Amino acid sequence: QVQLLQSGAEVKKPGASVKVSCKTSGYPFSKFGLSWVRQAPGQGLEWMGWISGYNGKSTSSQKIQGRVTLTTDTSTNTAYMELRSLTSDDTAVYYCARWNIVINTGDFWGQGTLVIVSS
Amino acid sequence: QSALSQPASVSGSPGQSITISCTGSSSDVGAYNLVSWYQQFPGQAPKVIIYEGSKRPSGVSDRFSGSKSGNTASLTISGLQAEDEADYYCCSFAGSNTWVFGGGTQLTV
């Protein structure tokens, strides 16, 4: 069965970086992309970026472009999201989701990773 | 890449039907028939209930339906049940492998 298992919660200081992992299983990694979506406390979903599981090409939202790096490791079927220059506004639950390009939707989601940015 | 516009909240009684709107622009909702709708319960990850505007994934109740007119997509839930009480989000393809979510709608039954 398709599973996306994310790394554990993180607490970071303002200005620091965080790297969240998303280990996938149960499907051919190269056949699907992955999106990263975050949700600040009590707020809505925000699409952050997408990465191809086939060739590692990625896109990101204009809001965080320049602060985020999306990567994949095809040897372990794992995706990573690194966010730099953290501020308190980056405090959120970060989700990875298998993004089915054929139907343009996130059909399987990770459990979420809470990132708290606090001094 | 502005967020799509959804009503903050809607409510309905059991058995009734409700519709949640999702307004975008000619660059996203209006340009593509690629709107998805997600249902999210507190503390859980979102779950897709509608994709490509009106299609339901296997296992999703046919009480959920989607449609689009111009720059506005809509989610209709018929025969409301208490278990439908959740947050609902629309999401549209916006070109060049980018997507945009709506602000979310809290449904109270």
PDB file of C-alpha atoms in Angstrom:
ATOM      1  CA  GLN A   1       0.000   0.000   0.000  1.00  0.00           C
ATOM      2  CA  VAL A   2       1.108   3.561  -0.660  1.00  0.00           C
ATOM      3  CA  GLN A   3       2.735   5.180   2.365  1.00  0.00           C
ATOM      4  CA  LEU A   4       4.469   8.494   2.962  1.00  0.00           C
ATOM      5  CA  LEU A   5       6.323   8.676   6.256  1.00  0.00           C
ATOM      6  CA  GLN A   6       7.628  12.063   7.338  1.00  0.00           C
ATOM      7  CA  SER A   7      10.343  12.950   9.794  1.00  0.00           C
ATOM      8  CA  GLY A   8       9.593  14.139  13.294  1.00  0.00           C
ATOM      9  CA  ALA A   9       8.787  17.525  14.752  1.00  0.00           C
ATOM     10  CA  GLU A  10      11.426  20.242  14.784  1.00  0.00           C
ATOM     11  CA  VAL A  11      12.010  23.361  16.854  1.00  0.00           C
ATOM     12  CA  LYS A  12      14.193  25.984  15.214  1.00  0.00           C
ATOM     13  CA  LYS A  13      15.374  29.480  16.017  1.00  0.00           C
ATOM     14  CA  PRO A  14      14.632  32.404  13.703  1.00  0.00           C
ATOM     15  CA  GLY A  15      17.142  32.568  10.874  1.00  0.00           C
ATOM     16  CA  ALA A  16      17.870  28.870  10.955  1.00  0.00           C
ATOM     17  CA  SER A  17      17.038  26.220   8.351  1.00  0.00           C
ATOM     18  CA  VAL A  18      14.958  23.078   8.570  1.00  0.00           C
ATOM     19  CA  LYS A  19      14.999  19.955   6.411  1.00  0.00           C
ATOM     20  CA  VAL A  20      11.976  17.654   6.418  1.00  0.00           C
ATOM     21  CA  SER A  21      12.055  14.192   4.869  1.00  0.00           C
ATOM     22  CA  CYS A  22       9.282  12.151   3.304  1.00  0.00           C
ATOM     23  CA  LYS A  23      10.030   8.464   2.792  1.00  0.00           C
ATOM     24  CA  THR A  24       7.703   6.832   0.297  1.00  0.00           C
ATOM     25  CA  SER A  25       6.812   3.205  -0.338  1.00  0.00           C
ATOM     26  CA  GLY A  26       4.254   1.101  -2.150  1.00  0.00           C
ATOM     27  CA  TYR A  27       4.480   2.708  -5.575  1.00  0.00           C
ATOM     28  CA  PRO A  28       7.049   3.386  -8.327  1.00  0.00           C
ATOM     29  CA  PHE A  29       8.714   6.570  -7.109  1.00  0.00           C
ATOM     30  CA  SER A  30       9.697   7.788 -10.565  1.00  0.00           C
ATOM     31  CA  LYS A  31       6.137   7.619 -11.870  1.00  0.00           C
ATOM     32  CA  PHE A  32       4.803  10.351  -9.586  1.00  0.00           C
ATOM     33  CA  GLY A  33       5.746  13.755  -8.314  1.00  0.00           C
ATOM     34  CA  LEU A  34       5.495  15.048  -4.777  1.00  0.00           C
ATOM     35  CA  SER A  35       4.127  18.314  -3.516  1.00  0.00           C
ATOM     36  CA  TRP A  36       4.844  20.021  -0.234  1.00  0.00           C
ATOM     37  CA  VAL A  37       1.943  21.759   1.471  1.00  0.00           C
ATOM     38  CA  ARG A  38       2.008  23.606   4.773  1.00  0.00           C
ATOM     39  CA  GLN A  39      -0.619  24.672   7.257  1.00  0.00           C
ATOM     40  CA  ALA A  40       0.018  27.318   9.887  1.00  0.00           C
ATOM     41  CA  PRO A  41      -1.843  26.899  13.198  1.00  0.00           C
ATOM     42  CA  GLY A  42      -5.546  27.496  12.654  1.00  0.00           C
ATOM     43  CA  GLN A  43      -4.937  28.495   9.046  1.00  0.00           C
ATOM     44  CA  GLY A  44      -5.535  27.018   5.609  1.00  0.00           C
ATOM     45  CA  LEU A  45      -3.443  24.913   3.284  1.00  0.00           C
ATOM     46  CA  GLU A  46      -0.641  26.542   1.326  1.00  0.00           C
ATOM     47  CA  TRP A  47       0.986  24.864  -1.658  1.00  0.00           C
ATOM     48  CA  MET A  48       4.742  25.298  -1.393  1.00  0.00           C
ATOM     49  CA  GLY A  49       6.266  23.382  -4.249  1.00  0.00           C
ATOM     50  CA  TRP A  50       6.391  20.277  -6.405  1.00  0.00           C
ATOM     51  CA  ILE A  51       9.182  17.942  -7.445  1.00  0.00           C
ATOM     52  CA  SER A  52       9.250  15.287 -10.121  1.00  0.00           C
ATOM     53  CA  GLY A  53      10.081  11.799  -8.927  1.00  0.00           C
ATOM     54  CA  TYR A  54      11.361  11.090 -12.431  1.00  0.00           C
ATOM     55  CA  ASN A  55      14.014  13.750 -12.974  1.00  0.00           C
ATOM     56  CA  GLY A  56      14.096  15.878  -9.830  1.00  0.00           C
ATOM     57  CA  LYS A  57      12.868  19.019 -11.544  1.00  0.00           C
ATOM     58  CA  SER A  58      10.978  21.252  -9.160  1.00  0.00           C
ATOM     59  CA  THR A  59       8.759  24.303  -8.947  1.00  0.00           C
ATOM     60  CA  SER A  60       7.835  26.451  -5.969  1.00  0.00           C
ATOM     61  CA  SER A  61       5.417  29.162  -5.036  1.00  0.00           C
ATOM     62  CA  GLN A  62       6.433  32.751  -5.602  1.00  0.00           C
ATOM     63  CA  LYS A  63       5.963  33.433  -1.893  1.00  0.00           C
ATOM     64  CA  ILE A  64       8.792  31.182  -0.751  1.00  0.00           C
ATOM     65  CA  GLN A  65      10.828  30.908  -3.933  1.00  0.00           C
ATOM     66  CA  GLY A  66      14.468  31.424  -3.078  1.00  0.00           C
ATOM     67  CA  ARG A  67      14.116  30.065   0.469  1.00  0.00           C
ATOM     68  CA  VAL A  68      13.065  26.516  -0.342  1.00  0.00           C
ATOM     69  CA  THR A  69      14.947  23.622  -1.905  1.00  0.00           C
ATOM     70  CA  LEU A  70      13.210  20.411  -2.913  1.00  0.00           C
ATOM     71  CA  THR A  71      15.251  17.299  -3.569  1.00  0.00           C
ATOM     72  CA  THR A  72      14.799  13.566  -3.958  1.00  0.00           C
ATOM     73  CA  ASP A  73      16.914  10.502  -3.300  1.00  0.00           C
ATOM     74  CA  THR A  74      15.802   7.825  -5.734  1.00  0.00           C
ATOM     75  CA  SER A  75      17.939   5.192  -4.006  1.00  0.00           C
ATOM     76  CA  THR A  76      15.718   5.430  -0.924  1.00  0.00           C
ATOM     77  CA  ASN A  77      12.537   6.803  -2.543  1.00  0.00           C
ATOM     78  CA  THR A  78      12.710   9.776  -0.206  1.00  0.00           C
ATOM     79  CA  ALA A  79      11.918  13.428  -0.827  1.00  0.00           C
ATOM     80  CA  TYR A  80      13.292  16.354   1.140  1.00  0.00           C
ATOM     81  CA  MET A  81      12.145  19.912   1.707  1.00  0.00           C
ATOM     82  CA  GLU A  82      14.628  22.423   3.077  1.00  0.00           C
ATOM     83  CA  LEU A  83      13.415  25.856   4.143  1.00  0.00           C
ATOM     84  CA  ARG A  84      15.945  28.557   5.023  1.00  0.00           C
ATOM     85  CA  SER A  85      15.892  31.884   6.876  1.00  0.00           C
ATOM     86  CA  LEU A  86      13.048  30.763   9.081  1.00  0.00           C
ATOM     87  CA  THR A  87      10.737  33.265  10.775  1.00  0.00           C
ATOM     88  CA  SER A  88       7.839  32.752  13.142  1.00  0.00           C
ATOM     89  CA  ASP A  89       5.550  32.872  10.103  1.00  0.00           C
ATOM     90  CA  ASP A  90       7.026  29.540   9.026  1.00  0.00           C
ATOM     91  CA  THR A  91       5.629  27.793  12.101  1.00  0.00           C
ATOM     92  CA  ALA A  92       3.321  25.212  10.575  1.00  0.00           C
ATOM     93  CA  VAL A  93       2.591  21.574   9.900  1.00  0.00           C
ATOM     94  CA  TYR A  94       4.371  20.584   6.716  1.00  0.00           C
ATOM     95  CA  TYR A  95       2.874  17.831   4.567  1.00  0.00           C
ATOM     96  CA  CYS A  96       4.266  15.910   1.649  1.00  0.00           C
ATOM     97  CA  ALA A  97       1.753  14.492  -0.784  1.00  0.00           C
ATOM     98  CA  ARG A  98       2.071  12.177  -3.743  1.00  0.00           C
ATOM     99  CA  TRP A  99       1.032  14.446  -6.583  1.00  0.00           C
ATOM    100  CA  ASN A 100      -0.617  12.493  -9.352  1.00  0.00           C
ATOM    101  CA  ILE A 101       0.105  14.610 -12.433  1.00  0.00           C
ATOM    102  CA  VAL A 102      -2.360  12.624 -14.553  1.00  0.00           C
ATOM    103  CA  ILE A 103      -5.263  13.740 -12.422  1.00  0.00           C
ATOM    104  CA  ASN A 104      -3.496  16.808 -10.960  1.00  0.00           C
ATOM    105  CA  THR A 105      -4.172  16.055  -7.351  1.00  0.00           C
ATOM    106  CA  GLY A 106      -2.573  14.889  -4.157  1.00  0.00           C
ATOM    107  CA  ASP A 107      -3.893  11.389  -3.733  1.00  0.00           C
ATOM    108  CA  PHE A 108      -1.802  10.185  -0.790  1.00  0.00           C
ATOM    109  CA  TRP A 109      -0.474  12.335   2.032  1.00  0.00           C
ATOM    110  CA  GLY A 110       2.126  12.032   4.743  1.00  0.00           C
ATOM    111  CA  GLN A 111       1.200  12.416   8.382  1.00  0.00           C
ATOM    112  CA  GLY A 112       2.623  15.915   8.615  1.00  0.00           C
ATOM    113  CA  THR A 113       5.660  17.377  10.378  1.00  0.00           C
ATOM    114  CA  LEU A 114       5.281  20.184  12.890  1.00  0.00           C
ATOM    115  CA  VAL A 115       7.954  22.849  12.597  1.00  0.00           C
ATOM    116  CA  ILE A 116       8.033  25.475  15.331  1.00  0.00           C
ATOM    117  CA  VAL A 117      10.145  28.578  14.879  1.00  0.00           C
ATOM    118  CA  SER A 118      10.753  30.319  18.161  1.00  0.00           C
ATOM    119  CA  SER A 119      13.514  32.178  19.891  1.00  0.00           C
TER     120      SER A 119
ATOM    121  CA  GLN B   1      -0.357  33.261  -7.240  1.00  0.00           C
ATOM    122  CA  SER B   2      -3.137  34.591  -5.029  1.00  0.00           C
ATOM    123  CA  ALA B   3      -5.109  32.132  -2.914  1.00  0.00           C
ATOM    124  CA  LEU B   4      -8.458  31.104  -4.303  1.00  0.00           C
ATOM    125  CA  SER B   5     -11.441  32.646  -2.547  1.00  0.00           C
ATOM    126  CA  GLN B   6     -13.777  30.486  -0.475  1.00  0.00           C
ATOM    127  CA  PRO B   7     -16.403  31.404   2.111  1.00  0.00           C
ATOM    128  CA  ALA B   8     -14.955  31.067   5.589  1.00  0.00           C
ATOM    129  CA  SER B   9     -17.884  29.012   6.802  1.00  0.00           C
ATOM    130  CA  VAL B  10     -21.102  27.380   5.695  1.00  0.00           C
ATOM    131  CA  SER B  11     -23.684  25.467   7.661  1.00  0.00           C
ATOM    132  CA  GLY B  12     -26.596  23.177   6.995  1.00  0.00           C
ATOM    133  CA  SER B  13     -28.936  20.752   8.669  1.00  0.00           C
ATOM    134  CA  PRO B  14     -28.804  16.987   8.260  1.00  0.00           C
ATOM    135  CA  GLY B  15     -30.382  15.959   4.974  1.00  0.00           C
ATOM    136  CA  GLN B  16     -29.976  19.353   3.361  1.00  0.00           C
ATOM    137  CA  SER B  17     -27.617  20.265   0.532  1.00  0.00           C
ATOM    138  CA  ILE B  18     -24.914  22.908   0.675  1.00  0.00           C
ATOM    139  CA  THR B  19     -22.593  24.387  -1.918  1.00  0.00           C
ATOM    140  CA  ILE B  20     -19.125  25.785  -1.335  1.00  0.00           C
ATOM    141  CA  SER B  21     -17.750  28.157  -3.940  1.00  0.00           C
ATOM    142  CA  CYS B  22     -14.138  28.599  -4.968  1.00  0.00           C
ATOM    143  CA  THR B  23     -13.343  31.683  -7.013  1.00  0.00           C
ATOM    144  CA  GLY B  24     -10.097  32.094  -8.854  1.00  0.00           C
ATOM    145  CA  SER B  25      -9.040  33.784 -12.057  1.00  0.00           C
ATOM    146  CA  SER B  26      -8.556  33.177 -15.740  1.00  0.00           C
ATOM    147  CA  SER B  27      -5.032  32.000 -14.877  1.00  0.00           C
ATOM    148  CA  ASP B  28      -6.091  29.106 -12.687  1.00  0.00           C
ATOM    149  CA  VAL B  29      -9.688  27.952 -12.158  1.00  0.00           C
ATOM    150  CA  GLY B  30     -10.901  29.508 -15.398  1.00  0.00           C
ATOM    151  CA  ALA B  31      -8.003  28.265 -17.478  1.00  0.00           C
ATOM    152  CA  TYR B  32      -8.072  24.586 -16.613  1.00  0.00           C
ATOM    153  CA  ASN B  33     -10.607  21.959 -15.624  1.00  0.00           C
ATOM    154  CA  LEU B  34      -8.219  20.842 -12.903  1.00  0.00           C
ATOM    155  CA  VAL B  35      -9.780  21.789  -9.598  1.00  0.00           C
ATOM    156  CA  SER B  36      -9.555  19.358  -6.714  1.00  0.00           C
ATOM    157  CA  TRP B  37     -11.446  19.469  -3.456  1.00  0.00           C
ATOM    158  CA  TYR B  38     -10.047  18.197  -0.163  1.00  0.00           C
ATOM    159  CA  GLN B  39     -11.751  17.319   3.086  1.00  0.00           C
ATOM    160  CA  GLN B  40      -9.783  17.769   6.304  1.00  0.00           C
ATOM    161  CA  PHE B  41     -10.687  16.773   9.838  1.00  0.00           C
ATOM    162  CA  PRO B  42      -8.918  18.338  12.836  1.00  0.00           C
ATOM    163  CA  GLY B  43      -5.461  16.920  13.335  1.00  0.00           C
ATOM    164  CA  GLN B  44      -5.558  14.893  10.130  1.00  0.00           C
ATOM    165  CA  ALA B  45      -4.048  15.222   6.680  1.00  0.00           C
ATOM    166  CA  PRO B  46      -6.322  16.355   3.854  1.00  0.00           C
ATOM    167  CA  LYS B  47      -8.123  13.776   1.732  1.00  0.00           C
ATOM    168  CA  VAL B  48      -9.070  14.316  -1.904  1.00  0.00           C
ATOM    169  CA  ILE B  49     -12.803  13.989  -2.546  1.00  0.00           C
ATOM    170  CA  ILE B  50     -13.073  15.550  -6.018  1.00  0.00           C
ATOM    171  CA  TYR B  51     -10.472  15.846  -8.779  1.00  0.00           C
ATOM    172  CA  GLU B  52     -10.521  17.246 -12.299  1.00  0.00           C
ATOM    173  CA  GLY B  53     -13.454  19.393 -11.276  1.00  0.00           C
ATOM    174  CA  SER B  54     -16.100  16.717 -10.953  1.00  0.00           C
ATOM    175  CA  LYS B  55     -14.581  13.247 -10.632  1.00  0.00           C
ATOM    176  CA  ARG B  56     -14.730  11.252  -7.414  1.00  0.00           C
ATOM    177  CA  PRO B  57     -11.960   8.909  -6.271  1.00  0.00           C
ATOM    178  CA  SER B  58     -12.982   5.370  -5.499  1.00  0.00           C
ATOM    179  CA  GLY B  59     -14.644   5.137  -2.119  1.00  0.00           C
ATOM    180  CA  VAL B  60     -15.873   8.729  -1.953  1.00  0.00           C
ATOM    181  CA  SER B  61     -19.603   9.073  -1.473  1.00  0.00           C
ATOM    182  CA  ASP B  62     -21.655  10.186  -4.453  1.00  0.00           C
ATOM    183  CA  ARG B  63     -23.186  12.800  -2.156  1.00  0.00           C
ATOM    184  CA  PHE B  64     -20.145  14.879  -3.072  1.00  0.00           C
ATOM    185  CA  SER B  65     -20.145  16.529  -6.475  1.00  0.00           C
ATOM    186  CA  GLY B  66     -18.141  19.222  -8.207  1.00  0.00           C
ATOM    187  CA  SER B  67     -18.737  21.669 -11.000  1.00  0.00           C
ATOM    188  CA  LYS B  68     -17.288  24.794 -12.580  1.00  0.00           C
ATOM    189  CA  SER B  69     -18.545  27.899 -14.266  1.00  0.00           C
ATOM    190  CA  GLY B  70     -16.075  30.440 -15.547  1.00  0.00           C
ATOM    191  CA  ASN B  71     -13.570  31.291 -12.835  1.00  0.00           C
ATOM    192  CA  THR B  72     -15.629  29.689 -10.056  1.00  0.00           C
ATOM    193  CA  ALA B  73     -15.640  26.055  -9.023  1.00  0.00           C
ATOM    194  CA  SER B  74     -18.200  24.619  -6.649  1.00  0.00           C
ATOM    195  CA  LEU B  75     -18.483  21.671  -4.305  1.00  0.00           C
ATOM    196  CA  THR B  76     -21.971  20.436  -3.471  1.00  0.00           C
ATOM    197  CA  ILE B  77     -22.698  18.064  -0.632  1.00  0.00           C
ATOM    198  CA  SER B  78     -26.166  16.588  -0.732  1.00  0.00           C
ATOM    199  CA  GLY B  79     -27.945  14.731   2.039  1.00  0.00           C
ATOM    200  CA  LEU B  80     -25.732  16.337   4.689  1.00  0.00           C
ATOM    201  CA  GLN B  81     -24.612  14.069   7.490  1.00  0.00           C
ATOM    202  CA  ALA B  82     -23.015  14.904  10.799  1.00  0.00           C
ATOM    203  CA  GLU B  83     -19.858  13.122   9.663  1.00  0.00           C
ATOM    204  CA  ASP B  84     -19.444  15.690   6.858  1.00  0.00           C
ATOM    205  CA  GLU B  85     -18.543  18.361   9.394  1.00  0.00           C
ATOM    206  CA  ALA B  86     -14.979  19.266   8.420  1.00  0.00           C
ATOM    207  CA  ASP B  87     -12.877  21.856   6.617  1.00  0.00           C
ATOM    208  CA  TYR B  88     -12.990  21.862   2.825  1.00  0.00           C
ATOM    209  CA  TYR B  89     -10.339  23.236   0.502  1.00  0.00           C
ATOM    210  CA  CYS B  90     -10.274  23.736  -3.239  1.00  0.00           C
ATOM    211  CA  CYS B  91      -7.044  23.575  -5.180  1.00  0.00           C
ATOM    212  CA  SER B  92      -6.438  24.523  -8.792  1.00  0.00           C
ATOM    213  CA  PHE B  93      -3.662  23.935 -11.259  1.00  0.00           C
ATOM    214  CA  ALA B  94      -2.186  27.325 -12.130  1.00  0.00           C
ATOM    215  CA  GLY B  95       0.127  26.440 -14.984  1.00  0.00           C
ATOM    216  CA  SER B  96       3.825  25.557 -15.180  1.00  0.00           C
ATOM    217  CA  ASN B  97       3.493  22.805 -12.554  1.00  0.00           C
ATOM    218  CA  THR B  98       2.227  25.155  -9.877  1.00  0.00           C
ATOM    219  CA  TRP B  99      -0.944  24.891  -7.847  1.00  0.00           C
ATOM    220  CA  VAL B 100      -2.905  27.192  -5.558  1.00  0.00           C
ATOM    221  CA  PHE B 101      -5.249  26.412  -2.677  1.00  0.00           C
ATOM    222  CA  GLY B 102      -8.319  28.201  -1.501  1.00  0.00           C
ATOM    223  CA  GLY B 103      -8.489  29.651   1.980  1.00  0.00           C
ATOM    224  CA  GLY B 104     -10.724  26.848   3.208  1.00  0.00           C
ATOM    225  CA  THR B 105     -14.344  26.591   4.342  1.00  0.00           C
ATOM    226  CA  GLN B 106     -15.480  25.268   7.689  1.00  0.00           C
ATOM    227  CA  LEU B 107     -18.667  23.226   7.328  1.00  0.00           C
ATOM    228  CA  THR B 108     -20.964  22.963  10.316  1.00  0.00           C
ATOM    229  CA  VAL B 109     -23.741  20.389  10.251  1.00  0.00           C
TER     230      VAL B 109
END
